[in-house]
Short mmCIF file of C-alpha atoms in Angstrom, two decimals:
data_model
loop_
_atom_site.label_atom_id
_atom_site.label_comp_id
_atom_site.label_asym_id
_atom_site.label_seq_id
_atom_site.Cartn_x
_atom_site.Cartn_y
_atom_site.Cartn_z
CA UNK A 28 0.00 0.00 0.00
CA UNK A 29 1.15 3.58 -0.61
CA UNK A 30 2.96 5.22 2.29
CA UNK A 31 1.05 8.13 3.83
CA UNK A 32 2.82 11.47 3.62
CA UNK A 33 4.88 12.22 6.70
CA UNK A 34 4.38 8.79 8.25
CA UNK A 35 7.16 7.67 10.60
CA UNK A 36 7.54 4.33 12.24
CA UNK A 37 10.34 2.03 13.40
CA UNK A 38 10.64 -0.74 10.84
CA UNK A 39 11.96 -4.03 12.10
CA UNK A 40 11.33 -6.06 8.97
CA UNK A 41 14.65 -6.49 7.22
CA UNK A 42 15.34 -6.47 4.41
CA UNK A 43 12.68 -3.97 3.40
CA UNK A 44 10.63 -5.88 0.79
CA UNK A 45 10.86 -4.59 -2.78
CA UNK A 46 7.59 -2.89 -3.65
CA UNK A 47 5.60 -3.99 -6.70
CA UNK A 48 3.20 -1.76 -8.60
CA UNK A 49 -0.07 -2.20 -10.47
CA UNK A 50 1.21 -0.69 -13.71
CA UNK A 51 4.28 0.82 -15.36
CA UNK A 52 4.09 4.64 -15.59
CA UNK A 53 4.90 6.49 -18.80
CA UNK A 54 8.47 7.74 -18.99
CA UNK A 55 9.12 11.46 -18.85
CA UNK A 56 10.59 12.98 -22.07
CA UNK A 57 13.32 14.53 -19.90
CA UNK A 58 14.75 11.03 -19.35
CA UNK A 59 16.98 10.12 -22.29
CA UNK A 60 19.22 7.08 -22.71
CA UNK A 61 22.61 7.24 -24.37
CA UNK A 62 21.97 3.76 -25.76
CA UNK A 63 18.48 2.71 -26.84
CA UNK A 64 16.80 0.19 -24.56
CA UNK A 65 16.14 -3.19 -26.22
CA UNK A 66 16.57 -1.96 -29.83
CA UNK A 67 15.79 -5.33 -31.45
CA UNK A 68 13.29 -6.55 -28.86
CA UNK A 69 10.37 -8.76 -29.80
CA UNK A 70 7.42 -10.51 -28.19
CA UNK A 71 8.10 -13.81 -26.46
CA UNK A 72 6.91 -16.56 -28.85
CA UNK A 73 4.50 -19.32 -27.91
CA UNK A 74 6.36 -22.64 -28.10
CA UNK A 75 4.85 -25.99 -29.01
CA UNK A 76 4.27 -27.96 -25.82
CA UNK A 77 6.35 -30.92 -27.01
CA UNK A 78 9.37 -28.75 -27.84
CA UNK A 79 12.57 -29.35 -25.87
CA UNK A 80 14.34 -26.09 -25.15
CA UNK A 81 17.91 -25.69 -23.99
CA UNK A 82 18.49 -22.97 -21.37
CA UNK A 83 21.85 -21.18 -21.26
CA UNK A 84 23.48 -19.06 -18.60
CA UNK A 85 24.89 -15.91 -20.20
CA UNK A 86 27.29 -13.54 -18.45
CA UNK A 87 29.69 -10.86 -19.71
CA UNK A 88 31.43 -7.77 -18.29
CA UNK A 89 29.19 -4.71 -18.05
CA UNK A 90 29.62 -2.52 -21.16
CA UNK A 91 31.68 -5.29 -22.78
CA UNK A 92 30.64 -4.01 -26.21
CA UNK A 93 32.40 -0.72 -25.44
CA UNK A 94 35.24 -1.54 -23.02
CA UNK A 95 35.88 -5.24 -23.61
CA UNK A 96 37.03 -7.08 -20.48
CA UNK A 97 37.86 -3.92 -18.49
CA UNK A 98 34.99 -4.16 -16.00
CA UNK A 99 35.36 -7.94 -15.98
CA UNK A 100 38.64 -7.49 -14.09
CA UNK A 101 36.58 -5.78 -11.37
CA UNK A 102 34.01 -8.60 -11.53
CA UNK A 103 31.27 -6.17 -12.55
CA UNK A 104 29.21 -8.51 -14.70
CA UNK A 105 25.90 -8.43 -16.58
CA UNK A 106 23.66 -11.51 -16.65
CA UNK A 107 21.17 -12.86 -19.15
CA UNK A 108 19.53 -16.17 -20.11
CA UNK A 109 19.47 -17.86 -23.51
CA UNK A 110 17.05 -20.36 -25.04
CA UNK A 111 17.34 -22.72 -28.04
CA UNK A 112 14.34 -24.51 -29.52
CA UNK A 113 15.01 -28.05 -30.73
CA UNK A 114 12.00 -27.95 -33.08
CA UNK A 115 12.85 -24.72 -34.88
CA UNK A 116 16.56 -24.37 -34.14
CA UNK A 117 15.99 -20.72 -33.22
CA UNK A 118 17.93 -19.05 -30.40
CA UNK A 119 16.64 -16.31 -28.07
CA UNK A 120 18.11 -14.02 -25.43
CA UNK A 121 16.29 -12.58 -22.43
CA UNK A 122 17.74 -10.00 -20.04
CA UNK A 123 16.69 -7.21 -17.68
CA UNK A 124 18.38 -3.85 -17.51
CA UNK A 125 17.98 -0.08 -17.09
CA UNK A 126 15.91 1.99 -19.50
CA UNK A 127 18.15 5.04 -19.00
CA UNK A 128 21.52 3.51 -18.04
CA UNK A 129 22.89 2.78 -14.60
CA UNK A 130 23.78 6.33 -13.50
CA UNK A 131 20.24 7.59 -13.91
CA UNK A 132 18.86 4.66 -11.92
CA UNK A 133 21.33 5.22 -9.10
CA UNK A 134 21.29 9.01 -8.66
CA UNK A 135 18.69 11.70 -9.44
CA UNK A 136 18.80 14.93 -11.43
CA UNK A 137 18.52 18.23 -9.57
CA UNK A 138 16.43 20.20 -12.03
CA UNK A 139 16.04 24.00 -11.86
CA UNK A 140 12.67 25.01 -10.49
CA UNK A 141 11.97 21.59 -8.98
CA UNK A 142 12.26 21.15 -5.24
CA UNK A 143 12.43 17.36 -5.18
CA UNK A 144 15.19 15.33 -6.88
CA UNK A 145 14.00 14.02 -10.25
CA UNK A 146 14.55 10.31 -10.90
CA UNK A 147 14.94 8.72 -14.35
CA UNK A 148 14.68 5.20 -13.04
CA UNK A 149 13.04 2.22 -14.65
CA UNK A 150 14.24 -1.26 -15.48
CA UNK A 151 12.58 -3.84 -17.71
CA UNK A 152 12.94 -7.20 -19.41
CA UNK A 153 14.14 -7.41 -23.00
CA UNK A 154 13.54 -10.47 -25.21
CA UNK A 155 14.94 -10.84 -28.72
CA UNK A 156 15.78 -13.51 -31.27
CA UNK A 157 19.37 -14.71 -31.45
CA UNK A 158 22.27 -15.23 -29.06
CA UNK A 159 25.39 -13.16 -29.71
CA UNK A 160 27.87 -15.99 -29.09
CA UNK A 161 30.92 -13.76 -29.53
CA UNK A 162 29.67 -11.24 -26.95
CA UNK A 163 29.04 -13.81 -24.23
CA UNK A 164 31.97 -16.14 -24.97
CA UNK A 165 34.76 -13.60 -25.55
CA UNK A 166 35.10 -12.40 -21.96
CA UNK A 167 32.29 -14.16 -20.16
CA UNK A 168 30.11 -17.25 -19.99
CA UNK A 169 27.78 -19.16 -22.29
CA UNK A 170 26.93 -22.51 -20.73
CA UNK A 171 23.98 -24.92 -20.81
CA UNK A 172 22.29 -25.10 -17.40
CA UNK A 173 19.08 -27.09 -18.03
CA UNK A 174 16.48 -28.15 -20.58
CA UNK A 175 12.75 -27.44 -20.38
CA UNK A 176 9.60 -28.32 -22.31
CA UNK A 177 7.73 -25.91 -24.55
CA UNK A 178 4.84 -25.81 -22.08
CA UNK A 179 7.23 -24.84 -19.25
CA UNK A 180 8.64 -22.08 -21.44
CA UNK A 181 5.12 -20.75 -22.10
CA UNK A 182 4.33 -20.72 -18.37
CA UNK A 183 7.60 -18.90 -17.73
CA UNK A 184 6.64 -16.33 -20.38
CA UNK A 185 3.41 -15.53 -18.53
CA UNK A 186 5.38 -15.07 -15.31
CA UNK A 187 7.85 -12.76 -17.09
CA UNK A 188 4.94 -10.58 -18.20
CA UNK A 189 3.70 -10.26 -14.61
CA UNK A 190 7.20 -9.69 -13.22
CA UNK A 191 7.94 -7.03 -15.83
CA UNK A 192 4.70 -5.11 -15.33
CA UNK A 193 4.91 -4.98 -11.52
CA UNK A 194 8.67 -4.75 -10.78
CA UNK A 195 9.50 -1.50 -12.54
CA UNK A 196 12.24 0.27 -10.59
CA UNK A 197 15.94 -0.57 -10.75
CA UNK A 198 17.66 -0.72 -7.36
CA UNK A 199 21.46 -0.60 -7.61
CA UNK A 200 22.50 -1.08 -4.01
CA UNK A 201 22.45 -3.96 -1.61
CA UNK A 202 22.73 -2.46 1.89
CA UNK A 203 23.87 -4.59 4.80
CA UNK A 204 25.31 -4.27 8.29
CA UNK A 205 28.77 -5.72 7.68
CA UNK A 206 30.83 -7.83 5.24
CA UNK A 207 30.01 -10.95 7.27
CA UNK A 208 27.89 -13.34 5.23
CA UNK A 209 25.41 -13.71 8.10
CA UNK A 210 25.05 -9.97 8.70
CA UNK A 211 21.67 -8.26 8.46
CA UNK A 212 20.61 -7.16 4.98
CA UNK A 213 18.72 -3.88 5.21
CA UNK A 214 17.85 -3.51 1.49
CA UNK A 215 18.30 -5.89 -1.41
CA UNK A 216 19.17 -4.79 -4.92
CA UNK A 217 16.84 -5.28 -7.87
CA UNK A 218 18.88 -5.49 -11.05
CA UNK A 219 19.82 -7.79 -13.95
CA UNK A 220 21.21 -10.68 -11.91
CA UNK A 221 18.18 -10.76 -9.60
CA UNK A 222 15.91 -11.11 -12.65
CA UNK A 223 17.96 -14.08 -13.87
CA UNK A 224 17.85 -15.67 -10.41
CA UNK A 225 14.07 -15.20 -10.29
CA UNK A 226 13.77 -16.74 -13.77
CA UNK A 227 15.86 -19.76 -12.78
CA UNK A 228 13.75 -20.21 -9.64
CA UNK A 229 10.53 -20.03 -11.67
CA UNK A 230 11.85 -22.69 -14.06
CA UNK A 231 12.89 -24.87 -11.12
CA UNK A 232 9.42 -24.52 -9.59
CA UNK A 233 7.96 -25.61 -12.94
CA UNK A 234 10.11 -28.74 -12.85
CA UNK A 235 13.45 -27.88 -14.46
CA UNK A 236 16.48 -29.68 -13.05
CA UNK A 237 19.66 -27.62 -13.21
CA UNK A 238 23.18 -28.88 -13.77
CA UNK A 239 25.51 -28.76 -10.79
CA UNK A 240 27.83 -25.97 -11.86
CA UNK A 241 29.16 -22.95 -9.99
CA UNK A 242 27.34 -19.69 -10.71
CA UNK A 243 28.58 -16.33 -9.42
CA UNK A 244 26.91 -12.92 -9.52
CA UNK A 245 27.96 -9.32 -8.93
CA UNK A 246 26.60 -7.26 -6.03
CA UNK A 247 27.46 -3.67 -5.12
CA UNK A 248 27.12 -3.39 -1.35
CA UNK A 249 26.90 -0.40 0.96
CA UNK A 250 27.66 -1.00 4.64
CA UNK A 251 25.52 0.82 7.17
CA UNK A 252 24.13 0.77 10.67
CA UNK A 253 20.36 0.40 10.98
CA UNK A 254 18.72 2.73 8.41
CA UNK A 255 16.49 5.59 9.50
CA UNK A 256 13.24 6.15 7.62
CA UNK A 257 12.86 9.77 6.52
CA UNK A 258 9.67 9.93 4.44
CA UNK A 259 8.55 10.16 0.83
CA UNK A 260 8.71 12.97 -1.71
CA UNK A 261 5.59 14.71 -0.44
CA UNK A 262 6.45 14.56 3.25
CA UNK A 263 10.00 15.87 2.69
CA UNK A 264 9.76 18.17 -0.35
CA UNK A 265 6.07 19.10 -0.38
CA UNK A 266 4.51 22.39 0.87
CA UNK A 267 4.42 21.07 4.45
CA UNK A 268 7.75 19.28 4.09
CA UNK A 269 10.95 19.41 6.10
CA UNK A 270 12.98 22.17 4.45
CA UNK A 271 16.17 21.39 6.37
CA UNK A 272 16.04 17.71 5.44
CA UNK A 273 15.11 18.54 1.83
CA UNK A 274 18.16 20.81 1.52
CA UNK A 275 20.42 18.15 3.05
CA UNK A 276 19.24 15.50 0.55
CA UNK A 277 19.67 17.80 -2.45
CA UNK A 278 23.10 18.81 -1.17
CA UNK A 279 24.10 15.16 -0.80
CA UNK A 280 23.10 14.23 -4.37
CA UNK A 281 24.66 17.28 -6.01
CA UNK A 282 28.24 15.90 -6.34
CA UNK A 283 26.94 12.80 -8.17
CA UNK A 284 25.82 14.84 -11.20
CA UNK A 285 27.51 14.34 -14.62
CA UNK A 286 30.79 16.26 -14.88
CA UNK A 287 32.06 18.44 -17.71
CA UNK A 288 35.71 18.69 -16.62
CA UNK A 289 38.33 16.64 -14.79
CA UNK A 290 38.70 19.38 -12.17
CA UNK A 291 34.94 19.39 -11.50
CA UNK A 292 35.01 15.60 -11.14
CA UNK A 293 37.77 15.60 -8.50
CA UNK A 294 36.20 18.48 -6.55
CA UNK A 295 32.95 16.52 -6.29
CA UNK A 296 34.79 13.26 -5.59
CA UNK A 297 36.34 14.84 -2.49
CA UNK A 298 32.87 16.00 -1.42
CA UNK A 299 31.54 12.45 -1.77
CA UNK A 300 34.44 11.03 0.24
CA UNK A 301 33.92 13.67 2.92
CA UNK A 302 30.21 12.91 3.31
CA UNK A 303 30.13 9.14 2.88
CA UNK A 304 33.41 8.10 4.55
CA UNK A 305 34.43 10.93 6.87
CA UNK A 306 30.91 11.92 7.98
CA UNK A 307 29.28 8.47 7.52
CA UNK A 308 26.29 9.78 5.57
CA UNK A 309 24.29 8.34 2.67
CA UNK A 310 20.75 9.06 1.54
CA UNK A 311 19.04 6.10 -0.12
CA UNK A 312 15.92 6.28 -2.30
CA UNK A 313 14.14 2.91 -2.22
CA UNK A 314 10.48 2.08 -2.98
CA UNK A 315 9.88 5.82 -3.61
CA UNK A 316 10.95 6.57 -0.02
CA UNK A 317 14.04 8.22 1.44
CA UNK A 318 16.23 6.62 4.10
CA UNK A 319 19.31 7.81 5.96
CA UNK A 320 22.17 5.30 6.11
CA UNK A 321 24.70 5.77 8.94
CA UNK A 322 27.63 4.48 6.91
CA UNK A 323 30.43 2.39 8.38
CA UNK A 324 33.63 0.70 7.24
CA UNK A 325 34.32 -0.67 4.65
CA UNK A 326 31.54 1.63 3.25
CA UNK A 327 31.33 0.07 -0.23
CA UNK A 328 32.38 -3.22 -1.76
CA UNK A 329 31.87 -4.97 -5.09
CA UNK A 330 31.57 -8.71 -4.54
CA UNK A 331 31.32 -11.61 -6.97
CA UNK A 332 29.85 -14.43 -4.96
CA UNK A 333 28.39 -17.82 -5.69
CA UNK A 334 24.63 -18.27 -5.68
CA UNK A 335 23.77 -21.93 -6.34
CA UNK A 336 21.34 -22.83 -9.09
CA UNK A 337 17.90 -23.54 -7.58
CA UNK A 338 16.14 -26.74 -6.70
CA UNK A 339 12.47 -26.87 -7.65
CA UNK A 340 9.35 -28.27 -6.04
CA UNK A 341 7.60 -30.02 -8.96
CA UNK A 342 8.19 -33.24 -10.88
CA UNK A 343 11.54 -33.15 -12.63
CA UNK A 344 12.19 -32.37 -16.26
CA UNK A 345 15.53 -31.99 -17.97
CA UNK A 346 19.11 -33.01 -17.28
#
């Protein structure tokens, strides 16, 4: 349910559950992507029930098409899933990513004349015919993980439609209490790898049996003490809002804007270090709500950890 303006309460349910919505809002013309989202996308086909479809795990460094393996060395990877029909021989790729690139999903724009930060943030599934073998194999992974029937594929397609229409906002950060694997997770990310993990789990629940292979995924983690709920856009930036808090949030986000010179970049970088590391401050926007994170060491970490392929609950199908 929508959060009432100005509502405050101590939340003890961690992680905060990702909020789903009844529909996907229209995008604002102000939000422009450097690279077109899903340029060759197509509808998911209906497969014949007796078809046997191979399912592939696809992974490559983020922006591999532009920078090659550069981000792969930092284990910053993008995930997708591939399908091959045995009846038609056709290949397909399915992935989930940002409509307006990662920066816009992670930080807002501070637009003149607008009190509240303006977010260009949506993520969505993209399905298209073909698998770019060179892209996934050159610096990443293209490996068979299971086989499914045509009817299972069709059921998965219906689930993808629901998932795509209700899970509309990209969430970059995982936020947790410490680097310890058993530490409390305050917020979970919602990005490309989580879509692939949800897809695998759906296939497992439909009866797919996955191969026993190691699968690793990238997470970008912020480390924080227990978050403090601040409010939503109306309660903070509206006519009856908290002007001091509103100014603090805008001031925090200002150094994350795009930079036009090297000098400007380093000036703002020092501001970010001062606020996040020296003053232990971070303002998080999650589920259309603002939270204060009391940051603590090691502040930020990119991890590439194993998440096992799922085990389903139905009768088995596949390898």
